[in-house]
Amino acid sequence: MIRSLLLGLALVAPAAFAQVPGANEVRTATLANGMQIIVWPDHDIPNVALYNWVHVGSRNEAPGITGLAHFFEHMMFNGTSTRAPGEFDQILEANGARNNAFTSDDVTVYQDWFPRSALETVFQLEADRLQNLSFDPKVVESERNVVHSERRLRVDDSHQGRLQEQVQATAFVAHPYGIPTIGWPSDILSWTIDDLKKFFSTYYAPNNCTLVLVGDVEPDQAIALARKYFEPIPKQEPPRPVKTEEPEQLGERRVAVNADAQTPLVQVAYHGISGADPRRPALDLLTRVLTDGDASRLHRTLVEEQKLAISADSYFTAGFDPGLVWFFLSLPAEGDARQAEAEFTRQVERVIEEGVTKDELARARSQALADFWRGLATIDGKAQALGSFEVLQGGHKKLFDEPRAYEAVTQQDVQKLAAELLRSTNRTVGVLKSPPPPDEAQTQSGGAK
């Protein structure tokens, strides 16, 4: 009921929600070892969401150790010097809790959802694995095999994943964002125990973590428990900062991948902006005008009218440094990739030259605000948003002004950003399709007449 109300109000009168309520309820603290704690009480239900944002992702890796950030997402569930592998999950489940984790280019995030009665138990468990993680060689080898299998599933055996990895690696020539989060195959097979220990001690220090709690918890209690369980963990030297800036791309780059694919794929990646860039709402609205829903430009033209694609999607990464703005076209069997790409380019150039209409911007804004409020309808969504804004988007206080930021975006803002980012010289185009039969390939190369 609450979610439906928020959705309806966001669509009908978004200006009435120019600011998210609750900013004055958020409490922050920095422990003596540098760990940051953020607490947002929400007493609607007797549950708590805890997110530990570790400031490490594939952005912090280098050739030889790629994939380590993702590997630790697995290792952190595999025992400590005081608890056996699997015990972490068993204790949480016995207390009615659930957990998960994810890794990105920028961060590794550990998530717990639990009843308020389990608060101290969860603090004990999280502090234990941050301080006393085990490096049992048998467990390391077991998880190495798991990760290598995961890579085969998500990349090697996935047409979308394989093409996207090649496009990303081509789009970045200097910045470590070109490294795949899951790592390169040879690196996964060659990490040593010393590599793991050095990486863990560097990046899993308390001064490299931001702990976020949202739910039925009192800030004073949560901060006191943080001091009790996390503050004894020693501070480490701050990790070496990533100083490399990707140089401006001066011409289109192209990637061709041959695969036995019934559905040809076209992916286009433009260099974008960082999470803290104030133009992020405008970029969100721009991509929504192009791909969000049946009324979006690319869906109307490529999917419905010209039947050149069966789907047109997009997303953009907004992390510590400027990431990529991605567009994905899935084509029908025997679809013409050149024709689909040409129509995609034509629609993008129309936005650059003519801008977006008032109705398109209004529709995109309504979609964005509805998604935003829907996300804040749960304690999990609040914890995700609070941590994302704090770590990646310039500070958690910006979360509470997010609706106002979207309301301020104009048609001119969107057109200007499109002209800056979506120019052909700023993009990398990837095409995946089945190779032509041998006779046809010989004809195309000029070997037969």
PDB file of C-alpha atoms in Angstrom, residues 20-305:
ATOM      1  CA  VAL A  20      13.478  12.793   1.075  1.00  0.00           C
ATOM      2  CA  PRO A  21      12.302  12.866   4.702  1.00  0.00           C
ATOM      3  CA  GLY A  22      14.593  11.567   7.430  1.00  0.00           C
ATOM      4  CA  ALA A  23      17.854  13.419   6.808  1.00  0.00           C
ATOM      5  CA  ASN A  24      17.966  14.654  10.407  1.00  0.00           C
ATOM      6  CA  GLU A  25      17.599  11.092  11.728  1.00  0.00           C
ATOM      7  CA  VAL A  26      20.824   9.805  10.159  1.00  0.00           C
ATOM      8  CA  ARG A  27      23.754   9.505  12.558  1.00  0.00           C
ATOM      9  CA  THR A  28      27.379   9.083  11.587  1.00  0.00           C
ATOM     10  CA  ALA A  29      30.522   8.234  13.510  1.00  0.00           C
ATOM     11  CA  THR A  30      34.151   7.520  12.689  1.00  0.00           C
ATOM     12  CA  LEU A  31      35.880   4.964  14.890  1.00  0.00           C
ATOM     13  CA  ALA A  32      39.393   5.465  16.203  1.00  0.00           C
ATOM     14  CA  ASN A  33      40.688   3.067  13.521  1.00  0.00           C
ATOM     15  CA  GLY A  34      39.065   5.096  10.746  1.00  0.00           C
ATOM     16  CA  MET A  35      36.025   2.908  10.075  1.00  0.00           C
ATOM     17  CA  GLN A  36      32.968   4.964   9.145  1.00  0.00           C
ATOM     18  CA  ILE A  37      29.536   4.110  10.607  1.00  0.00           C
ATOM     19  CA  ILE A  38      26.221   5.445   9.242  1.00  0.00           C
ATOM     20  CA  VAL A  39      22.899   4.626  10.934  1.00  0.00           C
ATOM     21  CA  TRP A  40      19.405   5.477   9.661  1.00  0.00           C
ATOM     22  CA  PRO A  41      16.671   4.339  12.079  1.00  0.00           C
ATOM     23  CA  ASP A  42      13.437   3.033  10.562  1.00  0.00           C
ATOM     24  CA  HIS A  43      11.059   1.411  13.033  1.00  0.00           C
ATOM     25  CA  ASP A  44       8.307   0.316  10.625  1.00  0.00           C
ATOM     26  CA  ILE A  45       9.297  -3.344  11.002  1.00  0.00           C
ATOM     27  CA  PRO A  46      11.521  -5.055  13.637  1.00  0.00           C
ATOM     28  CA  ASN A  47      14.306  -5.828  11.149  1.00  0.00           C
ATOM     29  CA  VAL A  48      17.698  -4.349  10.233  1.00  0.00           C
ATOM     30  CA  ALA A  49      19.717  -4.188   7.011  1.00  0.00           C
ATOM     31  CA  LEU A  50      23.504  -3.975   7.378  1.00  0.00           C
ATOM     32  CA  TYR A  51      25.824  -3.205   4.470  1.00  0.00           C
ATOM     33  CA  ASN A  52      29.604  -3.216   4.810  1.00  0.00           C
ATOM     34  CA  TRP A  53      30.993  -1.245   1.872  1.00  0.00           C
ATOM     35  CA  VAL A  54      34.635  -2.244   1.355  1.00  0.00           C
ATOM     36  CA  HIS A  55      36.303   0.301  -0.915  1.00  0.00           C
ATOM     37  CA  VAL A  56      37.890  -2.190  -3.297  1.00  0.00           C
ATOM     38  CA  GLY A  57      36.967  -3.511  -6.721  1.00  0.00           C
ATOM     39  CA  SER A  58      38.654  -4.477  -9.968  1.00  0.00           C
ATOM     40  CA  ARG A  59      39.689  -0.809 -10.245  1.00  0.00           C
ATOM     41  CA  ASN A  60      42.317  -1.579  -7.575  1.00  0.00           C
ATOM     42  CA  GLU A  61      43.838  -4.545  -9.389  1.00  0.00           C
ATOM     43  CA  ALA A  62      46.705  -4.956 -11.833  1.00  0.00           C
ATOM     44  CA  PRO A  63      47.899  -7.628 -14.266  1.00  0.00           C
ATOM     45  CA  GLY A  64      48.682 -10.780 -12.315  1.00  0.00           C
ATOM     46  CA  ILE A  65      46.114 -10.250  -9.560  1.00  0.00           C
ATOM     47  CA  THR A  66      42.964  -9.461 -11.525  1.00  0.00           C
ATOM     48  CA  GLY A  67      39.814 -10.943 -10.023  1.00  0.00           C
ATOM     49  CA  LEU A  68      41.030 -10.835  -6.413  1.00  0.00           C
ATOM     50  CA  ALA A  69      38.341  -8.377  -5.287  1.00  0.00           C
ATOM     51  CA  HIS A  70      35.667 -10.757  -6.554  1.00  0.00           C
ATOM     52  CA  PHE A  71      37.517 -13.761  -5.105  1.00  0.00           C
ATOM     53  CA  PHE A  72      37.311 -12.279  -1.609  1.00  0.00           C
ATOM     54  CA  GLU A  73      33.562 -11.958  -2.019  1.00  0.00           C
ATOM     55  CA  HIS A  74      33.689 -15.783  -1.918  1.00  0.00           C
ATOM     56  CA  MET A  75      36.445 -16.171   0.673  1.00  0.00           C
ATOM     57  CA  MET A  76      34.724 -14.004   3.276  1.00  0.00           C
ATOM     58  CA  PHE A  77      32.147 -16.772   3.779  1.00  0.00           C
ATOM     59  CA  ASN A  78      34.708 -19.540   4.217  1.00  0.00           C
ATOM     60  CA  GLY A  79      35.803 -19.476   7.813  1.00  0.00           C
ATOM     61  CA  THR A  80      38.056 -17.600  10.208  1.00  0.00           C
ATOM     62  CA  SER A  81      40.627 -18.568  12.789  1.00  0.00           C
ATOM     63  CA  THR A  82      37.766 -18.877  15.293  1.00  0.00           C
ATOM     64  CA  ARG A  83      34.952 -20.278  13.118  1.00  0.00           C
ATOM     65  CA  ALA A  84      34.855 -23.145  10.630  1.00  0.00           C
ATOM     66  CA  PRO A  85      33.797 -22.761   7.002  1.00  0.00           C
ATOM     67  CA  GLY A  86      30.017 -22.554   6.826  1.00  0.00           C
ATOM     68  CA  GLU A  87      29.607 -21.533  10.457  1.00  0.00           C
ATOM     69  CA  PHE A  88      28.994 -17.892   9.524  1.00  0.00           C
ATOM     70  CA  ASP A  89      25.908 -18.849   7.507  1.00  0.00           C
ATOM     71  CA  GLN A  90      24.729 -21.381  10.084  1.00  0.00           C
ATOM     72  CA  ILE A  91      24.741 -18.863  12.936  1.00  0.00           C
ATOM     73  CA  LEU A  92      22.989 -16.224  10.835  1.00  0.00           C
ATOM     74  CA  GLU A  93      20.309 -18.657   9.717  1.00  0.00           C
ATOM     75  CA  ALA A  94      19.755 -19.807  13.300  1.00  0.00           C
ATOM     76  CA  ASN A  95      19.064 -16.177  14.168  1.00  0.00           C
ATOM     77  CA  GLY A  96      16.601 -15.665  11.315  1.00  0.00           C
ATOM     78  CA  ALA A  97      19.084 -13.737   9.191  1.00  0.00           C
ATOM     79  CA  ARG A  98      20.069 -13.812   5.512  1.00  0.00           C
ATOM     80  CA  ASN A  99      23.196 -12.558   3.787  1.00  0.00           C
ATOM     81  CA  ASN A 100      24.745 -11.925   0.403  1.00  0.00           C
ATOM     82  CA  ALA A 101      27.507  -9.918  -1.276  1.00  0.00           C
ATOM     83  CA  PHE A 102      28.449  -8.345  -4.592  1.00  0.00           C
ATOM     84  CA  THR A 103      31.556  -6.967  -6.286  1.00  0.00           C
ATOM     85  CA  SER A 104      31.853  -4.170  -8.827  1.00  0.00           C
ATOM     86  CA  ASP A 105      34.594  -2.168 -10.500  1.00  0.00           C
ATOM     87  CA  ASP A 106      34.739   0.070  -7.414  1.00  0.00           C
ATOM     88  CA  VAL A 107      33.505  -1.716  -4.279  1.00  0.00           C
ATOM     89  CA  THR A 108      32.804  -5.049  -2.624  1.00  0.00           C
ATOM     90  CA  VAL A 109      29.669  -4.967  -0.482  1.00  0.00           C
ATOM     91  CA  TYR A 110      28.589  -7.462   2.190  1.00  0.00           C
ATOM     92  CA  GLN A 111      24.896  -7.521   3.108  1.00  0.00           C
ATOM     93  CA  ASP A 112      23.030  -8.888   6.129  1.00  0.00           C
ATOM     94  CA  TRP A 113      19.278  -8.759   6.789  1.00  0.00           C
ATOM     95  CA  PHE A 114      18.170  -9.810  10.260  1.00  0.00           C
ATOM     96  CA  PRO A 115      15.715  -9.282  13.131  1.00  0.00           C
ATOM     97  CA  ARG A 116      16.777  -6.601  15.590  1.00  0.00           C
ATOM     98  CA  SER A 117      17.354  -9.286  18.270  1.00  0.00           C
ATOM     99  CA  ALA A 118      20.358 -10.546  16.246  1.00  0.00           C
ATOM    100  CA  LEU A 119      22.122  -7.168  16.086  1.00  0.00           C
ATOM    101  CA  GLU A 120      25.014  -7.970  18.421  1.00  0.00           C
ATOM    102  CA  THR A 121      25.494 -11.439  16.937  1.00  0.00           C
ATOM    103  CA  VAL A 122      25.820  -9.949  13.454  1.00  0.00           C
ATOM    104  CA  PHE A 123      28.374  -7.410  14.698  1.00  0.00           C
ATOM    105  CA  GLN A 124      30.400 -10.243  16.240  1.00  0.00           C
ATOM    106  CA  LEU A 125      30.378 -12.246  13.014  1.00  0.00           C
ATOM    107  CA  GLU A 126      31.209  -9.336  10.734  1.00  0.00           C
ATOM    108  CA  ALA A 127      34.069  -8.138  12.938  1.00  0.00           C
ATOM    109  CA  ASP A 128      35.440 -11.672  13.181  1.00  0.00           C
ATOM    110  CA  ARG A 129      35.718 -12.214   9.429  1.00  0.00           C
ATOM    111  CA  LEU A 130      37.157  -8.741   8.898  1.00  0.00           C
ATOM    112  CA  GLN A 131      39.895  -9.404  11.454  1.00  0.00           C
ATOM    113  CA  ASN A 132      40.484 -13.170  11.433  1.00  0.00           C
ATOM    114  CA  LEU A 133      39.796 -14.452   7.917  1.00  0.00           C
ATOM    115  CA  SER A 134      41.274 -17.903   7.295  1.00  0.00           C
ATOM    116  CA  PHE A 135      43.542 -18.661   4.343  1.00  0.00           C
ATOM    117  CA  ASP A 136      43.328 -22.450   4.402  1.00  0.00           C
ATOM    118  CA  PRO A 137      45.040 -23.637   1.173  1.00  0.00           C
ATOM    119  CA  LYS A 138      42.367 -26.304   0.576  1.00  0.00           C
ATOM    120  CA  VAL A 139      39.600 -23.712   0.841  1.00  0.00           C
ATOM    121  CA  VAL A 140      41.508 -21.317  -1.422  1.00  0.00           C
ATOM    122  CA  GLU A 141      41.860 -23.979  -4.121  1.00  0.00           C
ATOM    123  CA  SER A 142      38.218 -24.974  -3.797  1.00  0.00           C
ATOM    124  CA  GLU A 143      37.045 -21.385  -4.222  1.00  0.00           C
ATOM    125  CA  ARG A 144      39.535 -20.821  -7.046  1.00  0.00           C
ATOM    126  CA  ASN A 145      37.783 -23.615  -8.948  1.00  0.00           C
ATOM    127  CA  VAL A 146      34.383 -22.130  -8.122  1.00  0.00           C
ATOM    128  CA  VAL A 147      35.406 -18.719  -9.452  1.00  0.00           C
ATOM    129  CA  HIS A 148      36.978 -20.209 -12.568  1.00  0.00           C
ATOM    130  CA  SER A 149      33.729 -22.096 -13.241  1.00  0.00           C
ATOM    131  CA  GLU A 150      31.746 -18.927 -12.629  1.00  0.00           C
ATOM    132  CA  ARG A 151      33.866 -17.118 -15.192  1.00  0.00           C
ATOM    133  CA  ARG A 152      33.156 -19.818 -17.780  1.00  0.00           C
ATOM    134  CA  LEU A 153      29.430 -19.531 -17.096  1.00  0.00           C
ATOM    135  CA  ARG A 154      29.187 -15.719 -17.044  1.00  0.00           C
ATOM    136  CA  VAL A 155      31.746 -14.855 -19.730  1.00  0.00           C
ATOM    137  CA  ASP A 156      33.124 -17.701 -21.814  1.00  0.00           C
ATOM    138  CA  ASP A 157      29.760 -19.432 -22.284  1.00  0.00           C
ATOM    139  CA  SER A 158      27.723 -16.222 -22.512  1.00  0.00           C
ATOM    140  CA  HIS A 159      27.588 -14.299 -25.773  1.00  0.00           C
ATOM    141  CA  GLN A 160      26.597 -11.083 -23.988  1.00  0.00           C
ATOM    142  CA  GLY A 161      29.304 -11.523 -21.349  1.00  0.00           C
ATOM    143  CA  ARG A 162      32.040 -12.395 -23.824  1.00  0.00           C
ATOM    144  CA  LEU A 163      31.306  -9.424 -26.059  1.00  0.00           C
ATOM    145  CA  GLN A 164      30.938  -7.006 -23.151  1.00  0.00           C
ATOM    146  CA  GLU A 165      34.293  -8.049 -21.697  1.00  0.00           C
ATOM    147  CA  GLN A 166      36.001  -7.404 -25.045  1.00  0.00           C
ATOM    148  CA  VAL A 167      34.289  -4.035 -25.504  1.00  0.00           C
ATOM    149  CA  GLN A 168      35.207  -2.907 -21.986  1.00  0.00           C
ATOM    150  CA  ALA A 169      38.830  -3.957 -22.396  1.00  0.00           C
ATOM    151  CA  THR A 170      38.983  -2.042 -25.685  1.00  0.00           C
ATOM    152  CA  ALA A 171      37.258   1.096 -24.401  1.00  0.00           C
ATOM    153  CA  PHE A 172      39.894   1.630 -21.695  1.00  0.00           C
ATOM    154  CA  VAL A 173      43.523   1.860 -22.772  1.00  0.00           C
ATOM    155  CA  ALA A 174      44.954   3.210 -19.498  1.00  0.00           C
ATOM    156  CA  HIS A 175      42.463   3.095 -16.624  1.00  0.00           C
ATOM    157  CA  PRO A 176      42.009  -0.185 -14.687  1.00  0.00           C
ATOM    158  CA  TYR A 177      38.276  -0.075 -15.406  1.00  0.00           C
ATOM    159  CA  GLY A 178      39.306  -2.120 -18.430  1.00  0.00           C
ATOM    160  CA  ILE A 179      39.910  -5.092 -16.107  1.00  0.00           C
ATOM    161  CA  PRO A 180      36.945  -7.494 -15.890  1.00  0.00           C
ATOM    162  CA  THR A 181      35.577  -7.750 -12.357  1.00  0.00           C
ATOM    163  CA  ILE A 182      35.723 -11.529 -12.432  1.00  0.00           C
ATOM    164  CA  GLY A 183      39.369 -11.437 -13.558  1.00  0.00           C
ATOM    165  CA  TRP A 184      41.340 -12.830 -16.484  1.00  0.00           C
ATOM    166  CA  PRO A 185      41.532 -16.659 -16.655  1.00  0.00           C
ATOM    167  CA  SER A 186      45.305 -16.989 -16.243  1.00  0.00           C
ATOM    168  CA  ASP A 187      45.283 -14.721 -13.189  1.00  0.00           C
ATOM    169  CA  ILE A 188      42.506 -16.703 -11.512  1.00  0.00           C
ATOM    170  CA  LEU A 189      44.622 -19.842 -11.901  1.00  0.00           C
ATOM    171  CA  SER A 190      47.857 -18.285 -10.619  1.00  0.00           C
ATOM    172  CA  TRP A 191      47.124 -16.233  -7.444  1.00  0.00           C
ATOM    173  CA  THR A 192      49.297 -17.260  -4.495  1.00  0.00           C
ATOM    174  CA  ILE A 193      48.494 -17.261  -0.781  1.00  0.00           C
ATOM    175  CA  ASP A 194      50.889 -14.332  -0.395  1.00  0.00           C
ATOM    176  CA  ASP A 195      48.922 -12.408  -3.055  1.00  0.00           C
ATOM    177  CA  LEU A 196      45.728 -13.026  -1.104  1.00  0.00           C
ATOM    178  CA  LYS A 197      47.144 -12.019   2.255  1.00  0.00           C
ATOM    179  CA  LYS A 198      48.695  -8.826   0.906  1.00  0.00           C
ATOM    180  CA  PHE A 199      45.472  -7.843  -0.871  1.00  0.00           C
ATOM    181  CA  PHE A 200      43.370  -8.554   2.211  1.00  0.00           C
ATOM    182  CA  SER A 201      45.572  -6.649   4.644  1.00  0.00           C
ATOM    183  CA  THR A 202      45.659  -3.667   2.274  1.00  0.00           C
ATOM    184  CA  TYR A 203      42.007  -3.341   1.341  1.00  0.00           C
ATOM    185  CA  TYR A 204      40.086  -5.041   4.143  1.00  0.00           C
ATOM    186  CA  ALA A 205      41.373  -2.618   6.751  1.00  0.00           C
ATOM    187  CA  PRO A 206      38.686  -0.911   8.880  1.00  0.00           C
ATOM    188  CA  ASN A 207      39.763   2.497   7.582  1.00  0.00           C
ATOM    189  CA  ASN A 208      38.811   1.286   4.085  1.00  0.00           C
ATOM    190  CA  CYS A 209      35.242   0.308   5.080  1.00  0.00           C
ATOM    191  CA  THR A 210      31.924   2.116   5.456  1.00  0.00           C
ATOM    192  CA  LEU A 211      29.338   0.307   7.603  1.00  0.00           C
ATOM    193  CA  VAL A 212      25.705   1.241   6.935  1.00  0.00           C
ATOM    194  CA  LEU A 213      22.745   0.164   9.096  1.00  0.00           C
ATOM    195  CA  VAL A 214      19.089   0.917   8.380  1.00  0.00           C
ATOM    196  CA  GLY A 215      16.114  -0.377  10.323  1.00  0.00           C
ATOM    197  CA  ASP A 216      14.822  -0.959  13.824  1.00  0.00           C
ATOM    198  CA  VAL A 217      17.990   0.116  15.600  1.00  0.00           C
ATOM    199  CA  GLU A 218      18.950   2.998  17.835  1.00  0.00           C
ATOM    200  CA  PRO A 219      21.997   4.896  16.538  1.00  0.00           C
ATOM    201  CA  ASP A 220      23.678   5.068  19.951  1.00  0.00           C
ATOM    202  CA  GLN A 221      23.344   1.309  20.370  1.00  0.00           C
ATOM    203  CA  ALA A 222      24.699   0.563  16.891  1.00  0.00           C
ATOM    204  CA  ILE A 223      27.651   2.918  17.276  1.00  0.00           C
ATOM    205  CA  ALA A 224      28.447   1.468  20.724  1.00  0.00           C
ATOM    206  CA  LEU A 225      28.477  -2.057  19.263  1.00  0.00           C
ATOM    207  CA  ALA A 226      30.702  -0.869  16.433  1.00  0.00           C
ATOM    208  CA  ARG A 227      33.154   0.523  18.955  1.00  0.00           C
ATOM    209  CA  LYS A 228      33.048  -2.735  20.906  1.00  0.00           C
ATOM    210  CA  TYR A 229      33.595  -5.140  18.015  1.00  0.00           C
ATOM    211  CA  PHE A 230      35.202  -3.194  15.169  1.00  0.00           C
ATOM    212  CA  GLU A 231      37.318  -0.549  16.876  1.00  0.00           C
ATOM    213  CA  PRO A 232      39.883  -3.102  18.232  1.00  0.00           C
ATOM    214  CA  ILE A 233      40.762  -4.067  14.637  1.00  0.00           C
ATOM    215  CA  PRO A 234      44.026  -2.267  13.802  1.00  0.00           C
ATOM    216  CA  LYS A 235      44.092   0.522  11.261  1.00  0.00           C
ATOM    217  CA  GLN A 236      46.314  -0.023   8.198  1.00  0.00           C
ATOM    218  CA  GLU A 237      48.162   2.284   5.850  1.00  0.00           C
ATOM    219  CA  PRO A 238      45.635   3.667   3.331  1.00  0.00           C
ATOM    220  CA  PRO A 239      45.676   1.825  -0.002  1.00  0.00           C
ATOM    221  CA  ARG A 240      47.597   3.444  -2.809  1.00  0.00           C
ATOM    222  CA  PRO A 241      45.209   5.761  -4.672  1.00  0.00           C
ATOM    223  CA  VAL A 242      44.304   5.090  -8.298  1.00  0.00           C
ATOM    224  CA  LYS A 243      45.834   8.075 -10.082  1.00  0.00           C
ATOM    225  CA  THR A 244      45.473   6.973 -13.705  1.00  0.00           C
ATOM    226  CA  GLU A 245      43.030   9.013 -15.759  1.00  0.00           C
ATOM    227  CA  GLU A 246      41.712   7.610 -19.006  1.00  0.00           C
ATOM    228  CA  PRO A 247      42.905   9.860 -21.866  1.00  0.00           C
ATOM    229  CA  GLU A 248      40.271  11.347 -24.131  1.00  0.00           C
ATOM    230  CA  GLN A 249      39.193   8.973 -26.860  1.00  0.00           C
ATOM    231  CA  LEU A 250      39.713  10.591 -30.252  1.00  0.00           C
ATOM    232  CA  GLY A 251      38.123   8.084 -32.581  1.00  0.00           C
ATOM    233  CA  GLU A 252      35.669   5.204 -32.701  1.00  0.00           C
ATOM    234  CA  ARG A 253      36.999   1.782 -31.724  1.00  0.00           C
ATOM    235  CA  ARG A 254      35.493  -1.489 -32.924  1.00  0.00           C
ATOM    236  CA  VAL A 255      35.411  -5.067 -31.674  1.00  0.00           C
ATOM    237  CA  ALA A 256      34.245  -8.074 -33.677  1.00  0.00           C
ATOM    238  CA  VAL A 257      33.554 -11.408 -31.991  1.00  0.00           C
ATOM    239  CA  ASN A 258      32.682 -14.496 -34.012  1.00  0.00           C
ATOM    240  CA  ALA A 259      30.492 -17.045 -32.258  1.00  0.00           C
ATOM    241  CA  ASP A 260      27.923 -19.650 -33.160  1.00  0.00           C
ATOM    242  CA  ALA A 261      25.077 -17.324 -32.216  1.00  0.00           C
ATOM    243  CA  GLN A 262      21.468 -17.480 -33.325  1.00  0.00           C
ATOM    244  CA  THR A 263      20.975 -13.923 -32.040  1.00  0.00           C
ATOM    245  CA  PRO A 264      23.502 -11.346 -33.272  1.00  0.00           C
ATOM    246  CA  LEU A 265      24.450  -8.670 -30.731  1.00  0.00           C
ATOM    247  CA  VAL A 266      25.507  -5.055 -30.981  1.00  0.00           C
ATOM    248  CA  GLN A 267      26.960  -3.248 -27.960  1.00  0.00           C
ATOM    249  CA  VAL A 268      27.975   0.403 -27.896  1.00  0.00           C
ATOM    250  CA  ALA A 269      29.913   1.883 -24.960  1.00  0.00           C
ATOM    251  CA  TYR A 270      30.586   5.609 -24.552  1.00  0.00           C
ATOM    252  CA  HIS A 271      32.935   7.118 -21.980  1.00  0.00           C
ATOM    253  CA  GLY A 272      30.727   8.687 -19.311  1.00  0.00           C
ATOM    254  CA  ILE A 273      30.946  10.403 -15.924  1.00  0.00           C
ATOM    255  CA  SER A 274      31.731   9.575 -12.305  1.00  0.00           C
ATOM    256  CA  GLY A 275      29.158   8.915  -9.615  1.00  0.00           C
ATOM    257  CA  ALA A 276      29.785  12.258  -7.918  1.00  0.00           C
ATOM    258  CA  ASP A 277      29.265  14.230 -11.145  1.00  0.00           C
ATOM    259  CA  PRO A 278      26.237  16.540 -10.720  1.00  0.00           C
ATOM    260  CA  ARG A 279      25.146  15.630 -14.264  1.00  0.00           C
ATOM    261  CA  ARG A 280      24.323  12.048 -13.217  1.00  0.00           C
ATOM    262  CA  PRO A 281      20.523  12.687 -13.077  1.00  0.00           C
ATOM    263  CA  ALA A 282      20.651  14.185 -16.577  1.00  0.00           C
ATOM    264  CA  LEU A 283      22.492  11.099 -17.859  1.00  0.00           C
ATOM    265  CA  ASP A 284      19.907   8.850 -16.237  1.00  0.00           C
ATOM    266  CA  LEU A 285      17.105  10.747 -17.958  1.00  0.00           C
ATOM    267  CA  LEU A 286      18.948  10.677 -21.296  1.00  0.00           C
ATOM    268  CA  THR A 287      19.314   6.891 -21.240  1.00  0.00           C
ATOM    269  CA  ARG A 288      15.683   6.485 -20.170  1.00  0.00           C
ATOM    270  CA  VAL A 289      14.485   8.574 -23.123  1.00  0.00           C
ATOM    271  CA  LEU A 290      16.397   6.224 -25.408  1.00  0.00           C
ATOM    272  CA  THR A 291      15.661   2.800 -23.889  1.00  0.00           C
ATOM    273  CA  ASP A 292      13.287   2.804 -20.890  1.00  0.00           C
ATOM    274  CA  GLY A 293       9.955   1.282 -21.850  1.00  0.00           C
ATOM    275  CA  ASP A 294       7.950   0.696 -25.005  1.00  0.00           C
ATOM    276  CA  ALA A 295       7.665   4.444 -25.661  1.00  0.00           C
ATOM    277  CA  SER A 296      11.434   4.971 -25.664  1.00  0.00           C
ATOM    278  CA  ARG A 297      13.042   6.033 -28.928  1.00  0.00           C
ATOM    279  CA  LEU A 298      15.167   2.968 -29.568  1.00  0.00           C
ATOM    280  CA  HIS A 299      12.399   0.524 -28.706  1.00  0.00           C
ATOM    281  CA  ARG A 300       9.924   2.319 -30.976  1.00  0.00           C
ATOM    282  CA  THR A 301      12.230   2.600 -33.966  1.00  0.00           C
ATOM    283  CA  LEU A 302      14.437  -0.490 -33.811  1.00  0.00           C
ATOM    284  CA  VAL A 303      12.060  -3.001 -32.211  1.00  0.00           C
ATOM    285  CA  GLU A 304       8.516  -2.006 -33.160  1.00  0.00           C
ATOM    286  CA  GLU A 305       8.747  -0.028 -36.389  1.00  0.00           C
TER     287      GLU A 305
END
